[in-house]
PDB file of C-alpha atoms in Angstrom:
ATOM      1  CA  MET A  28       0.000   0.000   0.000  1.00  0.00           C
ATOM      2  CA  LEU A  29       1.382   3.358  -1.066  1.00  0.00           C
ATOM      3  CA  LEU A  30       0.255   5.330   2.004  1.00  0.00           C
ATOM      4  CA  LYS A  31       0.494   2.771   4.807  1.00  0.00           C
ATOM      5  CA  ASP A  32       0.492   4.470   8.233  1.00  0.00           C
ATOM      6  CA  LYS A  33       0.311   7.949   6.692  1.00  0.00           C
ATOM      7  CA  VAL A  34      -2.143  10.563   7.979  1.00  0.00           C
ATOM      8  CA  ALA A  35      -3.969  12.587   5.329  1.00  0.00           C
ATOM      9  CA  VAL A  36      -6.084  15.711   5.807  1.00  0.00           C
ATOM     10  CA  ILE A  37      -8.495  16.562   2.985  1.00  0.00           C
ATOM     11  CA  SER A  38     -10.503  19.791   2.900  1.00  0.00           C
ATOM     12  CA  GLY A  39     -13.906  19.907   1.241  1.00  0.00           C
ATOM     13  CA  GLY A  40     -13.936  16.124   1.428  1.00  0.00           C
ATOM     14  CA  ALA A  41     -17.438  15.242   2.586  1.00  0.00           C
ATOM     15  CA  GLY A  42     -19.340  15.410  -0.707  1.00  0.00           C
ATOM     16  CA  ILE A  43     -19.794  11.741  -1.590  1.00  0.00           C
ATOM     17  CA  ASN A  44     -19.596  12.381  -5.344  1.00  0.00           C
ATOM     18  CA  GLY A  45     -16.815  14.950  -5.117  1.00  0.00           C
ATOM     19  CA  LEU A  46     -13.095  14.983  -5.724  1.00  0.00           C
ATOM     20  CA  GLY A  47     -12.309  15.219  -2.028  1.00  0.00           C
ATOM     21  CA  PHE A  48     -14.220  12.120  -0.988  1.00  0.00           C
ATOM     22  CA  ALA A  49     -12.905  10.124  -3.955  1.00  0.00           C
ATOM     23  CA  THR A  50      -9.412  11.082  -2.797  1.00  0.00           C
ATOM     24  CA  ALA A  51     -10.227  10.143   0.792  1.00  0.00           C
ATOM     25  CA  ARG A  52     -11.520   6.764  -0.348  1.00  0.00           C
ATOM     26  CA  GLN A  53      -8.435   5.990  -2.450  1.00  0.00           C
ATOM     27  CA  MET A  54      -6.028   7.154   0.234  1.00  0.00           C
ATOM     28  CA  ALA A  55      -7.788   5.026   2.837  1.00  0.00           C
ATOM     29  CA  ALA A  56      -7.577   2.059   0.459  1.00  0.00           C
ATOM     30  CA  HIS A  57      -3.819   2.650   0.251  1.00  0.00           C
ATOM     31  CA  GLY A  58      -3.472   2.502   4.034  1.00  0.00           C
ATOM     32  CA  ALA A  59      -3.817   6.135   5.103  1.00  0.00           C
ATOM     33  CA  ARG A  60      -5.757   7.327   8.101  1.00  0.00           C
ATOM     34  CA  VAL A  61      -7.907  10.120   6.725  1.00  0.00           C
ATOM     35  CA  VAL A  62      -9.187  13.334   8.274  1.00  0.00           C
ATOM     36  CA  ILE A  63     -12.043  14.881   6.296  1.00  0.00           C
ATOM     37  CA  LEU A  64     -12.652  18.590   6.841  1.00  0.00           C
ATOM     38  CA  ASP A  65     -15.824  20.283   5.654  1.00  0.00           C
ATOM     39  CA  LEU A  66     -18.639  22.597   6.677  1.00  0.00           C
ATOM     40  CA  GLU A  67     -21.132  21.384   9.273  1.00  0.00           C
ATOM     41  CA  ARG A  68     -23.937  21.006   6.740  1.00  0.00           C
ATOM     42  CA  ALA A  69     -21.776  18.597   4.725  1.00  0.00           C
ATOM     43  CA  ALA A  70     -21.536  16.194   7.709  1.00  0.00           C
ATOM     44  CA  PRO A  71     -17.815  15.360   7.571  1.00  0.00           C
ATOM     45  CA  ALA A  72     -18.078  12.862  10.425  1.00  0.00           C
ATOM     46  CA  SER A  73     -20.605  10.822   8.461  1.00  0.00           C
ATOM     47  CA  ALA A  74     -18.376  10.932   5.390  1.00  0.00           C
ATOM     48  CA  ALA A  75     -15.396   9.726   7.411  1.00  0.00           C
ATOM     49  CA  ALA A  76     -17.482   6.885   8.823  1.00  0.00           C
ATOM     50  CA  ARG A  77     -18.135   5.690   5.260  1.00  0.00           C
ATOM     51  CA  LEU A  78     -14.411   5.008   4.940  1.00  0.00           C
ATOM     52  CA  GLY A  79     -14.503   2.514   7.821  1.00  0.00           C
ATOM     53  CA  ASP A  80     -12.935   2.561  11.261  1.00  0.00           C
ATOM     54  CA  GLY A  81      -9.929   4.693  12.115  1.00  0.00           C
ATOM     55  CA  HIS A  82     -10.799   7.840  10.202  1.00  0.00           C
ATOM     56  CA  LEU A  83     -11.943  11.255  11.418  1.00  0.00           C
ATOM     57  CA  GLY A  84     -14.373  13.903  10.206  1.00  0.00           C
ATOM     58  CA  LEU A  85     -14.117  17.459  11.529  1.00  0.00           C
ATOM     59  CA  VAL A  86     -16.104  20.623  10.931  1.00  0.00           C
ATOM     60  CA  ALA A  87     -13.894  23.420   9.637  1.00  0.00           C
ATOM     61  CA  ASP A  88     -14.426  26.500   7.473  1.00  0.00           C
ATOM     62  CA  VAL A  89     -11.181  27.014   5.556  1.00  0.00           C
ATOM     63  CA  THR A  90     -11.810  30.762   5.334  1.00  0.00           C
ATOM     64  CA  ASP A  91     -11.513  30.940   9.137  1.00  0.00           C
ATOM     65  CA  LYS A  92      -7.869  30.643  10.187  1.00  0.00           C
ATOM     66  CA  THR A  93      -8.767  29.866  13.794  1.00  0.00           C
ATOM     67  CA  ALA A  94     -10.971  26.993  12.633  1.00  0.00           C
ATOM     68  CA  CYS A  95      -8.159  25.650  10.438  1.00  0.00           C
ATOM     69  CA  ILE A  96      -5.695  25.713  13.322  1.00  0.00           C
ATOM     70  CA  ALA A  97      -8.183  24.013  15.649  1.00  0.00           C
ATOM     71  CA  ALA A  98      -8.894  21.254  13.125  1.00  0.00           C
ATOM     72  CA  ILE A  99      -5.220  20.542  12.504  1.00  0.00           C
ATOM     73  CA  GLU A 100      -4.518  20.514  16.234  1.00  0.00           C
ATOM     74  CA  GLN A 101      -7.297  17.968  16.684  1.00  0.00           C
ATOM     75  CA  ALA A 102      -5.930  15.840  13.849  1.00  0.00           C
ATOM     76  CA  VAL A 103      -2.446  15.855  15.381  1.00  0.00           C
ATOM     77  CA  LYS A 104      -3.877  15.112  18.831  1.00  0.00           C
ATOM     78  CA  THR A 105      -5.766  12.130  17.403  1.00  0.00           C
ATOM     79  CA  PHE A 106      -3.131  10.649  15.096  1.00  0.00           C
ATOM     80  CA  GLY A 107       0.131  12.167  16.263  1.00  0.00           C
ATOM     81  CA  ARG A 108       1.212  13.584  12.900  1.00  0.00           C
ATOM     82  CA  ILE A 109       0.115  14.837   9.491  1.00  0.00           C
ATOM     83  CA  ASP A 110       1.848  13.510   6.402  1.00  0.00           C
ATOM     84  CA  ILE A 111      -0.477  14.699   3.650  1.00  0.00           C
ATOM     85  CA  LEU A 112      -2.661  17.745   3.110  1.00  0.00           C
ATOM     86  CA  VAL A 113      -5.014  18.011   0.144  1.00  0.00           C
ATOM     87  CA  ASN A 114      -6.273  21.572  -0.320  1.00  0.00           C
ATOM     88  CA  ASN A 115      -9.443  20.644  -2.170  1.00  0.00           C
ATOM     89  CA  ALA A 116     -12.102  23.020  -0.822  1.00  0.00           C
ATOM     90  CA  GLY A 117     -13.382  25.377  -3.484  1.00  0.00           C
ATOM     91  CA  ILE A 118     -16.532  26.919  -4.917  1.00  0.00           C
ATOM     92  CA  THR A 119     -17.419  28.282  -8.321  1.00  0.00           C
ATOM     93  CA  GLN A 120     -19.857  30.662  -9.987  1.00  0.00           C
ATOM     94  CA  PRO A 121     -20.704  30.840 -13.713  1.00  0.00           C
ATOM     95  CA  VAL A 122     -20.809  34.590 -14.361  1.00  0.00           C
ATOM     96  CA  LYS A 123     -19.173  36.941 -16.867  1.00  0.00           C
ATOM     97  CA  THR A 124     -16.571  39.586 -16.041  1.00  0.00           C
ATOM     98  CA  LEU A 125     -18.956  42.560 -15.979  1.00  0.00           C
ATOM     99  CA  GLU A 126     -21.370  40.686 -13.705  1.00  0.00           C
ATOM    100  CA  ILE A 127     -18.867  39.953 -10.910  1.00  0.00           C
ATOM    101  CA  THR A 128     -19.604  41.901  -7.741  1.00  0.00           C
ATOM    102  CA  GLY A 129     -17.190  42.577  -4.919  1.00  0.00           C
ATOM    103  CA  ALA A 130     -19.060  40.058  -2.769  1.00  0.00           C
ATOM    104  CA  ASP A 131     -18.810  37.454  -5.544  1.00  0.00           C
ATOM    105  CA  TYR A 132     -15.077  38.037  -5.853  1.00  0.00           C
ATOM    106  CA  ASP A 133     -14.486  37.788  -2.122  1.00  0.00           C
ATOM    107  CA  ARG A 134     -16.565  34.627  -1.761  1.00  0.00           C
ATOM    108  CA  ILE A 135     -14.869  32.704  -4.578  1.00  0.00           C
ATOM    109  CA  LEU A 136     -11.314  33.768  -3.743  1.00  0.00           C
ATOM    110  CA  ASP A 137     -11.787  33.307  -0.004  1.00  0.00           C
ATOM    111  CA  VAL A 138     -12.559  29.594  -0.267  1.00  0.00           C
ATOM    112  CA  SER A 139     -10.166  28.554  -3.038  1.00  0.00           C
ATOM    113  CA  LEU A 140      -7.210  30.829  -2.398  1.00  0.00           C
ATOM    114  CA  ARG A 141      -7.396  32.164   1.152  1.00  0.00           C
ATOM    115  CA  GLY A 142      -8.526  28.710   2.300  1.00  0.00           C
ATOM    116  CA  THR A 143      -5.498  27.097   0.682  1.00  0.00           C
ATOM    117  CA  LEU A 144      -3.231  29.569   2.450  1.00  0.00           C
ATOM    118  CA  TYR A 145      -4.874  29.265   5.866  1.00  0.00           C
ATOM    119  CA  LEU A 146      -4.987  25.478   5.932  1.00  0.00           C
ATOM    120  CA  SER A 147      -1.407  25.248   4.680  1.00  0.00           C
ATOM    121  CA  GLN A 148      -0.301  27.720   7.365  1.00  0.00           C
ATOM    122  CA  ALA A 149      -2.036  25.600   9.999  1.00  0.00           C
ATOM    123  CA  THR A 150      -0.428  22.368   8.750  1.00  0.00           C
ATOM    124  CA  LEU A 151       3.102  23.352   7.804  1.00  0.00           C
ATOM    125  CA  PRO A 152       4.504  23.642  11.372  1.00  0.00           C
ATOM    126  CA  ALA A 153       3.588  19.998  12.078  1.00  0.00           C
ATOM    127  CA  MET A 154       5.258  18.937   8.830  1.00  0.00           C
ATOM    128  CA  GLN A 155       8.322  21.048   9.615  1.00  0.00           C
ATOM    129  CA  ALA A 156       8.645  19.322  12.975  1.00  0.00           C
ATOM    130  CA  GLN A 157       8.592  15.948  11.191  1.00  0.00           C
ATOM    131  CA  ARG A 158      10.922  17.177   8.411  1.00  0.00           C
ATOM    132  CA  SER A 159       8.530  15.630   5.907  1.00  0.00           C
ATOM    133  CA  GLY A 160       5.165  16.092   4.253  1.00  0.00           C
ATOM    134  CA  SER A 161       3.272  16.395   1.000  1.00  0.00           C
ATOM    135  CA  ILE A 162       0.748  19.111   0.195  1.00  0.00           C
ATOM    136  CA  VAL A 163      -1.457  18.766  -2.872  1.00  0.00           C
ATOM    137  CA  CYS A 164      -3.365  21.847  -4.012  1.00  0.00           C
ATOM    138  CA  ILE A 165      -6.336  21.468  -6.350  1.00  0.00           C
ATOM    139  CA  SER A 166      -6.321  24.178  -9.020  1.00  0.00           C
ATOM    140  CA  SER A 167      -8.160  23.950 -12.352  1.00  0.00           C
ATOM    141  CA  VAL A 168      -7.586  23.859 -16.088  1.00  0.00           C
ATOM    142  CA  SER A 169      -9.513  27.141 -16.146  1.00  0.00           C
ATOM    143  CA  ALA A 170      -6.500  28.789 -14.507  1.00  0.00           C
ATOM    144  CA  GLN A 171      -4.381  27.737 -17.487  1.00  0.00           C
ATOM    145  CA  ARG A 172      -6.713  28.231 -20.436  1.00  0.00           C
ATOM    146  CA  GLY A 173      -8.452  31.385 -19.228  1.00  0.00           C
ATOM    147  CA  GLY A 174     -11.899  30.273 -18.175  1.00  0.00           C
ATOM    148  CA  GLY A 175     -13.880  27.108 -17.964  1.00  0.00           C
ATOM    149  CA  ILE A 176     -17.419  25.898 -18.449  1.00  0.00           C
ATOM    150  CA  PHE A 177     -18.800  26.329 -14.941  1.00  0.00           C
ATOM    151  CA  GLY A 178     -16.504  28.999 -13.496  1.00  0.00           C
ATOM    152  CA  GLY A 179     -16.329  32.727 -14.103  1.00  0.00           C
ATOM    153  CA  PRO A 180     -13.161  34.812 -14.467  1.00  0.00           C
ATOM    154  CA  HIS A 181     -12.875  35.251 -10.700  1.00  0.00           C
ATOM    155  CA  TYR A 182     -12.796  31.451 -10.361  1.00  0.00           C
ATOM    156  CA  SER A 183     -10.003  31.309 -12.943  1.00  0.00           C
ATOM    157  CA  ALA A 184      -8.166  34.018 -11.003  1.00  0.00           C
ATOM    158  CA  ALA A 185      -8.553  32.144  -7.713  1.00  0.00           C
ATOM    159  CA  LYS A 186      -7.289  28.896  -9.195  1.00  0.00           C
ATOM    160  CA  ALA A 187      -4.384  30.685 -10.912  1.00  0.00           C
ATOM    161  CA  GLY A 188      -3.551  32.134  -7.520  1.00  0.00           C
ATOM    162  CA  VAL A 189      -3.439  28.614  -6.102  1.00  0.00           C
ATOM    163  CA  LEU A 190      -0.801  27.709  -8.702  1.00  0.00           C
ATOM    164  CA  GLY A 191       1.372  30.673  -7.741  1.00  0.00           C
ATOM    165  CA  LEU A 192       0.941  30.126  -4.021  1.00  0.00           C
ATOM    166  CA  ALA A 193       1.822  26.443  -4.252  1.00  0.00           C
ATOM    167  CA  ARG A 194       4.949  27.106  -6.317  1.00  0.00           C
ATOM    168  CA  ALA A 195       6.140  29.773  -3.893  1.00  0.00           C
ATOM    169  CA  MET A 196       5.532  27.488  -0.912  1.00  0.00           C
ATOM    170  CA  ALA A 197       7.357  24.663  -2.690  1.00  0.00           C
ATOM    171  CA  ARG A 198      10.468  26.838  -2.926  1.00  0.00           C
ATOM    172  CA  GLU A 199      10.181  27.959   0.675  1.00  0.00           C
ATOM    173  CA  PHE A 200       9.615  24.597   2.336  1.00  0.00           C
ATOM    174  CA  GLY A 201      11.585  22.170   0.181  1.00  0.00           C
ATOM    175  CA  GLY A 202      14.490  22.375   2.600  1.00  0.00           C
ATOM    176  CA  ASP A 203      12.179  21.085   5.331  1.00  0.00           C
ATOM    177  CA  GLY A 204      11.453  17.944   3.347  1.00  0.00           C
ATOM    178  CA  ILE A 205       7.988  19.168   2.406  1.00  0.00           C
ATOM    179  CA  ARG A 206       6.790  18.754  -1.176  1.00  0.00           C
ATOM    180  CA  ILE A 207       4.026  21.014  -2.497  1.00  0.00           C
ATOM    181  CA  ASN A 208       2.382  20.353  -5.849  1.00  0.00           C
ATOM    182  CA  CYS A 209      -0.758  21.217  -7.810  1.00  0.00           C
ATOM    183  CA  ILE A 210      -3.304  19.288  -9.818  1.00  0.00           C
ATOM    184  CA  THR A 211      -5.277  21.012 -12.569  1.00  0.00           C
ATOM    185  CA  PRO A 212      -8.416  18.966 -13.276  1.00  0.00           C
ATOM    186  CA  GLY A 213     -10.339  19.438 -16.480  1.00  0.00           C
ATOM    187  CA  LEU A 214     -14.101  19.000 -16.607  1.00  0.00           C
ATOM    188  CA  ILE A 215     -14.869  16.316 -14.020  1.00  0.00           C
ATOM    189  CA  GLU A 216     -18.312  14.802 -13.522  1.00  0.00           C
ATOM    190  CA  THR A 217     -19.305  15.617  -9.934  1.00  0.00           C
ATOM    191  CA  ASP A 218     -22.369  17.032  -8.192  1.00  0.00           C
ATOM    192  CA  ILE A 219     -21.409  20.446  -9.603  1.00  0.00           C
ATOM    193  CA  THR A 220     -21.950  19.242 -13.171  1.00  0.00           C
ATOM    194  CA  GLN A 221     -24.976  16.997 -12.636  1.00  0.00           C
ATOM    195  CA  GLY A 222     -28.013  18.196 -14.599  1.00  0.00           C
ATOM    196  CA  LYS A 223     -26.167  21.187 -16.020  1.00  0.00           C
ATOM    197  CA  LEU A 224     -25.049  19.695 -19.329  1.00  0.00           C
ATOM    198  CA  SER A 225     -27.447  18.484 -21.983  1.00  0.00           C
ATOM    199  CA  ALA A 226     -26.536  15.277 -23.772  1.00  0.00           C
ATOM    200  CA  GLU A 227     -25.722  17.317 -26.851  1.00  0.00           C
ATOM    201  CA  ARG A 228     -23.487  19.742 -24.965  1.00  0.00           C
ATOM    202  CA  LYS A 229     -21.706  16.902 -23.209  1.00  0.00           C
ATOM    203  CA  ALA A 230     -21.093  15.173 -26.555  1.00  0.00           C
ATOM    204  CA  ASP A 231     -19.739  18.415 -28.003  1.00  0.00           C
ATOM    205  CA  ILE A 232     -17.295  18.824 -25.124  1.00  0.00           C
ATOM    206  CA  GLU A 233     -16.197  15.192 -25.302  1.00  0.00           C
ATOM    207  CA  GLY A 234     -15.486  15.706 -28.984  1.00  0.00           C
ATOM    208  CA  THR A 235     -12.826  18.289 -28.065  1.00  0.00           C
ATOM    209  CA  ILE A 236     -11.051  15.996 -25.571  1.00  0.00           C
ATOM    210  CA  PRO A 237      -8.465  13.564 -26.961  1.00  0.00           C
ATOM    211  CA  LEU A 238      -9.519  10.841 -24.494  1.00  0.00           C
ATOM    212  CA  ALA A 239     -13.125  11.410 -25.641  1.00  0.00           C
ATOM    213  CA  ARG A 240     -14.777  11.533 -22.215  1.00  0.00           C
ATOM    214  CA  LEU A 241     -15.279  13.775 -19.233  1.00  0.00           C
ATOM    215  CA  GLY A 242     -13.155  13.092 -16.187  1.00  0.00           C
ATOM    216  CA  ARG A 243     -14.213  11.087 -13.165  1.00  0.00           C
ATOM    217  CA  ALA A 244     -13.514  11.967  -9.545  1.00  0.00           C
ATOM    218  CA  ASP A 245     -11.320   8.884  -9.250  1.00  0.00           C
ATOM    219  CA  ASP A 246      -9.092  10.211 -12.040  1.00  0.00           C
ATOM    220  CA  VAL A 247      -8.159  13.164  -9.852  1.00  0.00           C
ATOM    221  CA  ALA A 248      -7.985  11.022  -6.719  1.00  0.00           C
ATOM    222  CA  GLY A 249      -5.388   8.768  -8.333  1.00  0.00           C
ATOM    223  CA  ALA A 250      -3.222  11.768  -9.134  1.00  0.00           C
ATOM    224  CA  CYS A 251      -3.534  12.911  -5.505  1.00  0.00           C
ATOM    225  CA  VAL A 252      -2.383   9.501  -4.285  1.00  0.00           C
ATOM    226  CA  PHE A 253       0.616   9.681  -6.616  1.00  0.00           C
ATOM    227  CA  LEU A 254       1.659  13.140  -5.391  1.00  0.00           C
ATOM    228  CA  ALA A 255       1.104  12.138  -1.761  1.00  0.00           C
ATOM    229  CA  SER A 256       3.186   8.983  -2.044  1.00  0.00           C
ATOM    230  CA  ASP A 257       6.892   8.286  -2.358  1.00  0.00           C
ATOM    231  CA  LEU A 258       6.354   7.559  -6.054  1.00  0.00           C
ATOM    232  CA  SER A 259       6.628  11.334  -6.503  1.00  0.00           C
ATOM    233  CA  ALA A 260       9.474  11.794  -4.002  1.00  0.00           C
ATOM    234  CA  TYR A 261      11.440  14.078  -6.362  1.00  0.00           C
ATOM    235  CA  CYS A 262       8.472  16.180  -7.469  1.00  0.00           C
ATOM    236  CA  THR A 263       7.809  19.580  -5.962  1.00  0.00           C
ATOM    237  CA  GLY A 264       6.400  22.755  -7.457  1.00  0.00           C
ATOM    238  CA  ILE A 265       4.873  20.827 -10.348  1.00  0.00           C
ATOM    239  CA  THR A 266       1.468  21.198 -11.981  1.00  0.00           C
ATOM    240  CA  LEU A 267      -0.036  17.843 -12.909  1.00  0.00           C
ATOM    241  CA  ASP A 268      -2.720  18.115 -15.593  1.00  0.00           C
ATOM    242  CA  VAL A 269      -5.649  15.700 -15.253  1.00  0.00           C
ATOM    243  CA  ASN A 270      -7.810  16.773 -18.149  1.00  0.00           C
ATOM    244  CA  GLY A 271      -7.860  13.992 -20.740  1.00  0.00           C
ATOM    245  CA  GLY A 272      -5.878  16.198 -23.110  1.00  0.00           C
ATOM    246  CA  MET A 273      -8.391  19.094 -23.028  1.00  0.00           C
ATOM    247  CA  LEU A 274      -5.361  21.366 -22.682  1.00  0.00           C
ATOM    248  CA  ILE A 275      -2.038  20.187 -24.066  1.00  0.00           C
ATOM    249  CA  HIS A 276       0.780  22.690 -23.593  1.00  0.00           C
TER     250      HIS A 276
END
């Protein structure tokens, strides 16, 4: 098992059809003890229970630094260490540039970008003390290609910010034995996409993708397992595309 005896924290991980829970499930299958963080209404404890015994679900709003610190302290108290952090929490909004309000901008950037910073800040001291760790930040192909299908320009900006933040942290913390990398998913079929694409529109999009299908949550989860494991021991500051060839660059 690639992650035997590792402890993994995954934000935004309680949605059963989402990227975070798919990652939690695969990491648990590879031997990790998983801590799922999410908002109270998402019921992270119930999601963790679905993984089996020995996992933990905690309520935490990643836009609240105090909540991030408290959650990480509880994870360390429970398991003694943190080996993996997956910064997955994010929200989107399909609006055009001239429609974006200040409140819209703050809301989208706070979860994806500020949340990535706050949860990383809360986790990094524990990893520094261990002299090891892997942080995986979930960005998006929309950060690379300038817009997506379900996200507005402020979403692209937030996810581009995640790329820059992760690269800067990778430079800063490499000497502590901490690797920090990004994944840029393409269009992945999750609860966000359900019912929002007609069969015709879906077929049109698939026709533009070399692998001729939309992504699945497990496609991204597998990439997270790779970056969390020793298989990627010499990878830091990288951006791993998981988009079926939607963007080749």
